XYZ file of C-alpha atoms in Angstrom:
625
model
C 105.366 -44.891 34.849
C 106.628 -41.842 34.962
C 105.248 -40.823 31.489
C 101.696 -42.136 32.159
C 101.715 -40.003 36.028
C 102.670 -36.936 33.666
C 99.862 -37.473 31.240
C 97.546 -37.786 33.793
C 98.300 -34.695 35.498
C 98.554 -32.615 32.478
C 95.238 -33.946 31.885
C 93.824 -33.624 35.329
C 95.004 -29.667 36.050
C 93.811 -29.117 31.693
C 90.129 -30.945 32.902
C 90.517 -28.111 36.695
C 91.043 -25.166 34.422
C 87.946 -26.093 31.990
C 85.890 -27.003 35.304
C 87.009 -23.152 37.318
C 86.392 -21.809 33.209
C 82.847 -22.726 33.119
C 81.843 -21.932 36.352
C 83.270 -18.536 35.730
C 80.488 -18.458 32.931
C 77.852 -19.697 35.122
C 78.296 -17.039 37.941
C 78.577 -14.323 35.322
C 75.690 -15.824 32.976
C 73.273 -12.284 34.096
C 76.741 -9.961 33.689
C 75.976 -6.982 31.764
C 78.759 -7.114 29.272
C 80.706 -10.322 30.343
C 81.845 -12.084 27.237
C 81.582 -15.977 27.402
C 85.515 -17.713 27.947
C 86.439 -20.211 26.423
C 89.769 -23.089 26.486
C 91.682 -23.548 23.926
C 93.841 -27.258 24.252
C 96.961 -28.619 22.412
C 98.662 -32.046 22.191
C 102.232 -32.058 24.115
C 104.554 -33.281 21.970
C 104.902 -37.062 21.359
C 107.727 -39.532 22.518
C 109.134 -41.642 20.671
C 109.664 -45.249 21.902
C 111.413 -47.455 19.178
C 109.228 -47.311 16.503
C 106.373 -45.846 17.958
C 105.283 -41.812 18.826
C 102.884 -41.931 21.895
C 101.488 -39.044 23.822
C 103.012 -37.351 26.543
C 99.967 -35.136 27.397
C 97.891 -32.236 27.168
C 98.628 -28.034 27.241
C 96.448 -25.487 28.543
C 97.034 -22.292 25.251
C 95.091 -20.253 26.740
C 92.147 -18.469 28.198
C 89.633 -16.663 25.835
C 87.159 -15.092 25.366
C 84.135 -15.523 22.282
C 84.558 -12.251 20.928
C 82.991 -10.887 17.164
C 84.715 -6.901 16.760
C 82.401 -6.289 14.343
C 79.422 -7.269 16.119
C 80.396 -5.134 19.213
C 80.448 -2.362 16.954
C 77.287 -2.450 15.323
C 75.848 -2.871 18.921
C 77.913 0.251 20.219
C 76.271 1.455 17.153
C 73.430 0.514 17.582
C 73.006 1.363 21.366
C 74.387 4.927 21.022
C 70.982 4.837 17.967
C 68.453 3.705 20.621
C 69.602 5.568 23.008
C 69.222 8.464 21.371
C 65.755 7.791 20.066
C 65.088 7.522 23.752
C 65.996 10.619 24.732
C 64.540 12.400 21.688
C 61.049 10.607 22.248
C 60.866 11.568 25.721
C 61.959 15.191 25.441
C 58.957 15.261 22.091
C 56.821 13.759 24.504
C 56.760 15.746 27.548
C 56.924 19.284 25.072
C 53.137 17.653 23.031
C 51.643 17.249 26.748
C 52.614 20.548 27.863
C 50.403 21.820 24.228
C 47.797 19.403 25.065
C 47.218 19.638 29.415
C 45.264 22.456 30.850
C 46.908 25.086 29.497
C 45.619 24.341 26.043
C 45.995 27.615 24.018
C 43.210 27.049 21.897
C 40.455 26.508 24.616
C 41.741 29.800 26.336
C 41.679 31.721 22.885
C 38.041 30.044 22.282
C 36.565 30.819 25.990
C 38.079 34.461 25.369
C 36.565 35.245 21.852
C 33.385 33.314 23.467
C 33.379 36.395 26.695
C 33.636 38.860 23.099
C 30.932 37.847 21.167
C 28.443 38.371 25.007
C 30.319 42.315 24.449
C 28.863 42.535 21.011
C 25.331 41.460 22.304
C 25.784 43.655 25.094
C 28.330 46.050 24.419
C 26.665 48.263 27.811
C 26.464 44.777 30.255
C 29.238 45.727 32.908
C 29.032 42.494 33.962
C 29.938 40.875 29.882
C 32.719 43.361 29.963
C 34.077 41.724 33.279
C 33.995 38.685 32.007
C 36.010 39.637 28.947
C 39.201 40.843 31.022
C 38.835 37.960 32.956
C 39.810 36.157 29.284
C 41.080 38.029 28.306
C 43.630 37.849 31.030
C 43.663 33.846 31.569
C 44.565 33.581 27.649
C 47.277 35.703 29.558
C 47.946 33.762 32.031
C 47.484 30.382 28.974
C 50.917 31.810 26.971
C 52.679 32.895 30.619
C 52.239 29.307 31.519
C 52.943 28.193 28.183
C 56.032 29.843 28.077
C 57.399 29.103 31.219
C 56.309 25.262 30.446
C 58.804 25.413 27.913
C 61.270 27.328 29.703
C 61.263 24.635 32.730
C 61.987 22.174 30.469
C 64.943 24.091 28.290
C 66.409 24.179 32.385
C 65.834 20.530 32.602
C 67.510 19.946 29.166
C 70.441 22.017 29.859
C 70.788 19.918 33.816
C 70.647 16.826 31.241
C 73.464 18.384 29.108
C 75.611 19.108 32.161
C 75.137 15.463 33.957
C 75.238 13.421 30.424
C 78.792 15.706 30.057
C 80.209 14.328 33.603
C 79.006 10.763 32.523
C 80.925 10.723 29.314
C 84.562 12.403 31.322
C 84.046 9.545 34.390
C 83.770 6.881 31.931
C 87.045 8.026 29.713
C 88.487 8.321 33.185
C 87.671 4.689 33.160
C 88.654 3.269 30.050
C 92.331 5.469 29.701
C 92.771 3.198 33.348
C 91.306 -0.045 31.540
C 93.601 0.203 28.435
C 97.019 0.907 31.074
C 96.236 -2.565 32.540
C 95.762 -4.027 29.061
C 98.430 -2.648 27.754
C 100.134 -3.941 31.121
C 98.277 -7.397 30.664
C 99.892 -7.856 27.444
C 102.953 -7.330 27.938
C 103.318 -9.364 30.749
C 102.667 -12.546 28.170
C 100.220 -14.055 30.256
C 97.615 -14.352 28.063
C 94.740 -12.557 27.250
C 92.910 -10.353 30.689
C 89.510 -11.135 29.311
C 87.657 -9.829 31.854
C 89.371 -6.539 32.152
C 88.013 -6.275 28.186
C 84.957 -7.405 28.659
C 85.203 -4.733 31.548
C 85.884 -2.002 28.430
C 83.655 -2.750 26.095
C 81.136 -2.473 28.765
C 82.292 1.723 28.910
C 82.618 1.543 25.756
C 78.586 0.701 25.068
C 78.043 2.847 28.340
C 79.269 5.787 26.584
C 78.451 5.266 23.368
C 75.073 5.148 25.089
C 76.064 8.650 26.097
C 77.508 10.442 22.637
C 78.393 9.251 19.362
C 82.258 8.080 19.219
C 84.419 6.190 16.461
C 86.446 3.941 18.334
C 89.861 2.813 17.135
C 91.649 -0.725 17.445
C 95.647 0.215 17.918
C 98.810 -2.095 17.899
C 98.999 -2.139 22.170
C 95.495 -3.736 21.887
C 94.525 0.296 23.149
C 91.172 1.919 22.350
C 91.152 5.294 21.461
C 87.586 7.309 20.985
C 87.415 9.885 19.346
C 83.241 12.786 19.536
C 82.463 14.888 16.563
C 85.003 15.697 13.936
C 88.279 13.932 15.932
C 88.063 15.707 19.182
C 89.679 13.028 21.786
C 87.798 11.571 24.691
C 90.698 8.517 25.071
C 94.225 8.052 23.692
C 95.679 5.356 25.703
C 96.401 6.262 29.342
C 95.088 9.710 28.218
C 91.711 11.165 28.872
C 90.655 14.100 27.278
C 87.377 15.587 29.011
C 84.868 17.301 27.785
C 83.533 20.446 29.462
C 80.045 22.772 29.687
C 79.992 26.440 28.724
C 77.720 29.494 28.475
C 76.591 30.640 25.353
C 77.827 33.595 23.928
C 75.426 35.289 23.786
C 72.929 33.430 26.522
C 74.657 32.477 29.381
C 72.178 30.159 30.575
C 72.683 28.060 27.807
C 74.863 25.214 27.810
C 77.680 24.575 25.016
C 79.879 21.656 24.442
C 83.589 22.353 24.327
C 87.083 20.654 24.423
C 87.772 21.333 28.086
C 91.909 21.223 27.374
C 90.707 23.656 23.951
C 87.997 25.918 24.820
C 86.943 25.155 21.310
C 83.150 24.496 21.031
C 81.845 20.927 19.607
C 78.291 21.212 19.624
C 77.285 21.083 16.392
C 80.043 17.420 15.524
C 77.714 16.338 19.153
C 75.488 13.621 17.393
C 74.580 10.249 18.697
C 73.339 9.048 21.866
C 71.516 11.009 24.643
C 73.911 13.821 24.419
C 73.200 14.163 20.638
C 69.240 13.687 21.552
C 69.406 17.020 23.700
C 71.623 19.480 21.718
C 69.340 18.140 18.552
C 65.466 18.502 20.828
C 67.095 21.978 21.924
C 67.295 23.015 18.591
C 65.150 21.624 16.612
C 62.308 21.015 18.855
C 61.826 23.922 21.464
C 63.501 26.900 21.046
C 60.912 26.687 17.441
C 58.264 25.866 19.446
C 58.896 28.368 21.745
C 59.832 30.669 19.025
C 55.913 29.745 17.469
C 54.448 30.316 20.576
C 56.020 33.400 20.858
C 54.648 34.493 17.312
C 51.427 33.342 17.872
C 51.485 36.058 21.078
C 52.432 38.992 18.652
C 50.201 38.058 16.980
C 46.936 38.322 19.028
C 48.445 41.506 20.410
C 49.259 43.346 17.201
C 45.937 42.303 15.651
C 43.711 43.368 18.103
C 44.800 45.977 19.465
C 44.945 47.613 15.896
C 41.314 46.352 15.887
C 40.583 47.976 19.382
C 41.951 51.365 18.311
C 39.798 51.746 16.155
C 37.011 51.447 18.626
C 35.803 54.476 21.051
C 35.098 53.436 25.213
C 32.786 53.869 27.367
C 34.838 56.825 28.027
C 34.073 58.377 25.085
C 37.690 57.725 24.364
C 39.325 55.681 21.878
C 41.087 51.884 22.064
C 44.289 52.202 23.786
C 46.303 48.835 23.496
C 44.634 45.571 25.180
C 47.469 43.284 25.136
C 50.757 43.637 26.291
C 53.282 41.217 24.813
C 56.921 40.624 25.405
C 59.518 42.657 23.043
C 62.108 40.916 20.981
C 65.666 40.113 22.933
C 69.408 41.468 22.233
C 71.853 38.998 23.439
C 75.427 41.023 22.776
C 78.443 38.784 22.277
C 80.533 37.912 25.478
C 83.023 38.442 23.281
C 82.432 42.064 21.441
C 85.406 43.948 22.283
C 83.199 47.607 20.898
C 81.090 49.736 21.948
C 78.505 49.505 19.758
C 74.071 48.990 20.533
C 71.594 47.622 18.706
C 67.803 47.821 19.589
C 65.212 45.736 17.842
C 61.218 46.508 16.591
C 58.806 44.351 15.499
C 57.546 46.827 12.399
C 55.560 44.357 9.553
C 53.969 41.276 11.705
C 53.500 39.692 8.528
C 56.527 39.331 7.624
C 57.651 37.471 10.921
C 59.510 34.543 11.217
C 59.889 31.932 14.338
C 63.580 32.086 13.372
C 66.582 33.777 15.761
C 69.457 35.960 13.739
C 72.911 37.547 14.659
C 73.782 40.901 13.035
C 77.315 40.912 13.025
C 79.544 43.418 12.200
C 83.239 42.740 9.423
C 84.711 46.173 10.430
C 83.355 48.131 7.595
C 79.433 46.922 7.266
C 76.849 44.854 9.090
C 75.265 41.721 7.312
C 72.165 39.645 9.127
C 72.462 35.317 9.643
C 69.584 33.039 10.650
C 71.122 30.783 13.527
C 70.980 27.961 10.665
C 73.890 30.211 8.753
C 71.191 31.030 5.810
C 72.140 35.175 4.843
C 69.683 37.219 5.727
C 68.527 40.260 3.073
C 68.295 44.088 5.166
C 67.256 47.553 3.280
C 68.088 50.171 5.264
C 71.406 51.879 7.169
C 70.417 51.289 10.272
C 70.355 54.809 11.573
C 67.026 55.517 13.704
C 66.117 57.104 10.283
C 66.593 54.568 7.856
C 66.773 51.276 10.305
C 67.980 48.144 8.750
C 64.921 46.162 7.594
C 64.534 42.331 7.440
C 61.424 39.939 7.944
C 59.803 41.930 9.956
C 62.298 43.292 11.925
C 63.571 47.011 12.135
C 67.110 46.682 13.766
C 68.950 49.882 14.864
C 72.852 50.108 15.585
C 74.501 52.363 17.152
C 77.923 53.299 19.402
C 81.021 52.647 18.078
C 81.482 48.452 16.714
C 84.154 46.741 16.533
C 85.040 44.226 13.674
C 83.590 40.439 14.565
C 81.282 42.307 17.145
C 77.301 40.569 16.869
C 74.180 40.591 18.206
C 71.353 38.378 18.646
C 68.951 38.886 17.956
C 65.219 36.280 19.104
C 62.071 38.528 17.966
C 59.772 36.588 19.460
C 61.580 33.731 22.115
C 59.999 36.439 25.011
C 56.817 37.765 23.641
C 54.568 35.156 25.081
C 56.288 35.310 28.649
C 55.124 39.364 28.322
C 52.090 38.550 26.893
C 49.064 39.662 29.177
C 45.583 42.298 29.840
C 46.798 46.140 29.042
C 43.230 47.215 30.540
C 42.282 46.767 33.276
C 38.658 48.977 33.696
C 36.424 47.396 31.701
C 35.214 50.664 30.531
C 38.269 50.893 28.648
C 36.925 48.112 26.015
C 36.380 49.993 23.232
C 33.415 48.049 21.776
C 31.832 50.995 20.183
C 32.908 52.421 16.853
C 33.867 55.906 16.531
C 32.753 57.282 14.344
C 28.877 57.083 12.597
C 27.943 58.160 9.031
C 24.459 59.040 7.298
C 23.650 59.858 4.236
C 21.533 62.512 3.258
C 17.494 62.051 3.187
C 17.093 63.668 -0.123
C 20.253 62.032 -1.880
C 19.000 60.475 -5.012
C 21.883 58.296 -5.843
C 22.292 54.540 -4.979
C 25.296 55.000 -2.963
C 25.174 53.735 0.409
C 27.749 53.401 3.155
C 29.444 50.736 2.992
C 31.360 50.858 5.853
C 34.058 53.515 7.763
C 37.844 52.192 9.247
C 39.807 54.549 11.723
C 43.549 54.650 9.722
C 44.753 57.151 11.652
C 43.298 57.513 15.727
C 46.195 60.050 16.776
C 44.598 62.449 13.858
C 43.230 65.310 15.892
C 40.437 65.842 13.560
C 39.288 62.106 14.087
C 35.622 62.858 15.723
C 34.986 65.993 14.043
C 32.146 66.165 11.749
C 32.428 65.982 8.298
C 30.008 66.414 5.649
C 31.125 65.642 1.962
C 29.150 66.821 -0.717
C 29.029 64.866 -4.272
C 29.504 67.640 -6.882
C 29.294 65.022 -9.396
C 29.279 61.468 -9.633
C 33.310 61.311 -10.011
C 33.735 64.305 -7.353
C 32.995 65.637 -4.514
C 34.115 68.173 -1.020
C 34.513 67.701 2.191
C 33.436 70.409 4.691
C 32.955 72.816 1.825
C 37.147 72.341 0.945
C 38.402 71.962 -2.506
C 36.728 69.184 -4.887
C 38.445 65.470 -5.029
C 38.303 62.686 -7.150
C 35.808 59.627 -6.426
C 36.425 56.345 -8.667
C 33.762 54.182 -7.767
C 35.079 51.699 -5.016
C 37.508 53.392 -3.608
C 37.795 54.528 0.190
C 36.999 58.235 0.344
C 40.603 59.377 2.894
C 40.861 61.852 5.673
C 40.927 63.179 9.052
C 42.564 59.355 10.458
C 39.376 57.844 9.034
C 38.181 55.836 6.158
C 35.235 55.892 4.401
C 33.392 53.272 1.765
C 30.353 53.465 -0.153
C 28.482 51.254 -2.162
C 26.708 51.575 -5.400
C 26.425 55.302 -7.325
C 26.284 59.059 -5.548
C 24.378 61.305 -7.463
C 25.362 65.053 -8.083
C 24.843 67.034 -4.771
C 23.588 63.361 -2.280
C 25.792 64.678 1.106
C 27.123 62.156 3.341
C 27.824 63.130 6.821
C 30.582 61.732 9.051
C 30.526 62.447 12.950
C 31.564 61.791 16.648
C 29.823 58.445 17.236
C 27.487 59.356 20.545
C 25.751 56.041 21.088
C 29.317 54.588 22.333
C 27.275 53.134 25.155
C 25.073 50.941 23.449
C 26.467 50.437 20.044
C 28.858 47.033 18.673
C 30.224 48.077 16.006
C 33.845 47.691 16.308
C 33.756 44.797 18.957
C 31.912 42.453 15.469
C 35.293 43.663 14.265
C 37.202 42.462 17.174
C 35.625 39.004 16.587
C 36.977 39.413 13.255
C 40.325 38.967 14.696
C 40.033 35.320 15.441
C 40.170 34.479 11.321
C 42.097 37.282 10.633
C 44.777 36.676 8.681
C 47.802 38.495 10.277
C 50.962 36.289 10.399
C 52.607 34.890 6.436
C 52.011 38.507 5.003
C 48.176 37.707 6.039
C 47.835 33.715 4.945
C 48.043 32.496 8.909
C 45.800 33.850 11.644
C 46.436 33.534 15.117
C 44.616 30.012 15.751
C 46.194 28.393 12.743
C 49.742 29.803 14.415
C 48.778 27.741 17.105
C 47.752 25.215 15.202
C 51.273 24.957 13.351
C 53.058 24.530 16.639
C 50.484 22.068 17.872
C 51.298 20.542 14.622
C 55.156 21.028 13.841
C 55.565 19.498 17.719
C 52.867 17.119 17.453
C 54.403 15.865 13.658
C 58.174 15.402 15.873
C 57.150 13.827 18.694
C 55.425 11.157 16.187
C 58.424 10.622 14.219
C 60.633 9.937 17.577
C 58.327 7.419 18.103
C 58.388 5.531 15.118
C 62.311 6.383 15.061
C 62.475 4.752 19.179
C 60.655 1.694 17.392
C 62.672 1.288 15.023
C 65.448 1.542 16.685
C 64.789 -0.344 19.231
C 64.111 -3.506 17.168
C 67.563 -2.887 15.160
C 68.989 -2.923 19.004
C 67.711 -5.972 20.473
C 69.042 -7.433 16.545
C 72.234 -6.622 17.340
C 72.618 -7.327 20.945
C 70.830 -10.895 20.084
C 74.053 -11.060 17.054
C 76.696 -10.288 19.372
C 75.371 -12.390 22.590
C 74.622 -15.401 20.314
C 78.872 -15.053 19.401
C 79.958 -14.347 23.605
C 76.519 -14.462 25.393
C 76.253 -17.614 27.966
C 74.677 -20.396 27.047
C 73.962 -22.174 30.297
C 72.781 -26.160 28.420
C 76.210 -25.361 26.845
C 77.632 -24.438 29.615
C 76.258 -27.907 31.474
C 77.308 -30.079 28.924
C 80.584 -28.671 29.216
C 80.749 -28.891 32.641
C 79.890 -32.094 33.020
C 82.470 -32.730 29.820
C 85.455 -31.573 32.339
C 83.638 -33.798 35.124
C 84.824 -36.617 33.306
C 87.486 -36.136 32.084
C 88.345 -35.298 35.404
C 87.790 -38.398 36.754
C 89.335 -40.380 33.760
C 92.485 -38.414 34.397
C 92.759 -39.041 38.211
C 92.084 -42.902 37.460
C 94.745 -42.421 34.871
C 97.552 -42.002 37.971
C 95.504 -44.180 39.843
C 96.143 -46.854 37.899
C 99.871 -44.486 37.370
C 100.724 -45.557 41.272
C 98.981 -49.086 41.466
C 101.586 -50.240 38.528
C 104.013 -47.818 40.546
C 103.784 -50.032 43.675
C 103.729 -53.113 41.785
C 106.991 -52.848 40.426
C 108.175 -51.626 43.782
C 106.613 -54.760 45.572
C 108.207 -57.093 42.743
C 112.160 -55.288 43.000
C 111.371 -55.785 46.919
C 110.320 -59.645 46.572
């Protein structure tokens, strides 16, 4: 009867473990990362009784978690991609809202050119001129506000980068500690530490959502985590922390480095929310800031050039109408020499939305854009012969050392510095500075087609010029030497350019002189109105309005792609989660069935023990009698 009792006790104990395991599963049904646990049983070795083998009960072999390494790895990858897509979509949505909000640049441009049209209709009207200045200031405020919002978003990104790195370091330290506990638990020979393994897997999933990692299982049941091209985060019980460091050119811009090595790994980080932050900063925010600045430079350059060709109510030629931020030149923190660099925009038509790095190798300078592509330069870099590339003029000086470099950001600060340069409405140069007339006795069909100012600084610009054609193909100016005339080609002198329509005859005359009707003239105001559609950028192919349209289209496209990517990654993540939970998740219905089964087994084992006790009592009673 001792064997029967032992058999009943083994069943009772096995059922107790089963009931405890099921209870643990039910209690953790809502615990994130928990894997369903199961009990593994095996029959005890049978005893031979005569010609038979009689069973002796059950052994509890192990309590194991329902687990698939393949499905968990797929879930970690999906978590990384989903977190990256969610962060990227959130950021692109913010920048899209900024461009389409109350500070919409296109609205400000339309209002400004509308006010300019009112000045064209009434060039002497003080109220119209005042409104134009107000609209110019509003346009400047819009450029500045958009630039400020981009800067705020950039600051938010920098803070999120720092916070994410801190979180990664904290989680990596926790994983390293769990590695040590798991290794110790396995070494004790007491079975699988399921709850510790679940805790570690949950942390790995969290880190995967923060940054793309490679997970390597080790023979001692620990895991190693790597980021980028081999930067270790966790190795056994050791955690290797990441850190942030100022960019070598811009101390407000954070780079990702290995805390121990100090090596920059920003370009190697590609997954999770951290990868999204870095990607958004480089591929959306920086280009948007530069593209906005490019539009500001184009606006100021084109409008100022035409404004300089007009005359204001004081009888003076127009000055700069808009100010704009100058190109930024940032020294590398590792520069050893005393080299200097100055940058100016010399050709707006060739200006891009890129940033550049100018580097000295000890004997020559080379230019690359921030994507690493070589950019051809002309010139020698002196003030008399500056380096020229992509609309920039670069002048180097001092004594640079080999390896020294400078970052050039042509348009990053342009919008922040954009604003009206004049405050006096009388200084709006709405009038044409020169008036032209054809001689009353002219015999040919020549007529004045247009007058343009080519050099506002020419001292003889406003002087009277008498043009006399000695033949249909030659002329003199103020009795000077005869010059050849080619029909259709302009006549140039003293900072002005005159275009004639038709064909002049011999002895025909034309006169140019300072405009004495500047108060009522709108010649230059009409020309300023045409700047709205004037091709300025991309070698004359892109106007200011179209440049802003390119910006909104560029950011809008990024936002649309980010939204689609998030939808896709959400679906992939849910599929990966369902597959993983199909193996590891707790099913209440299954646990209820297991609970009944173990309860009945427990009761049956208790009955076996009771029966063994009754038989033993009967034997004792028989012996006593």
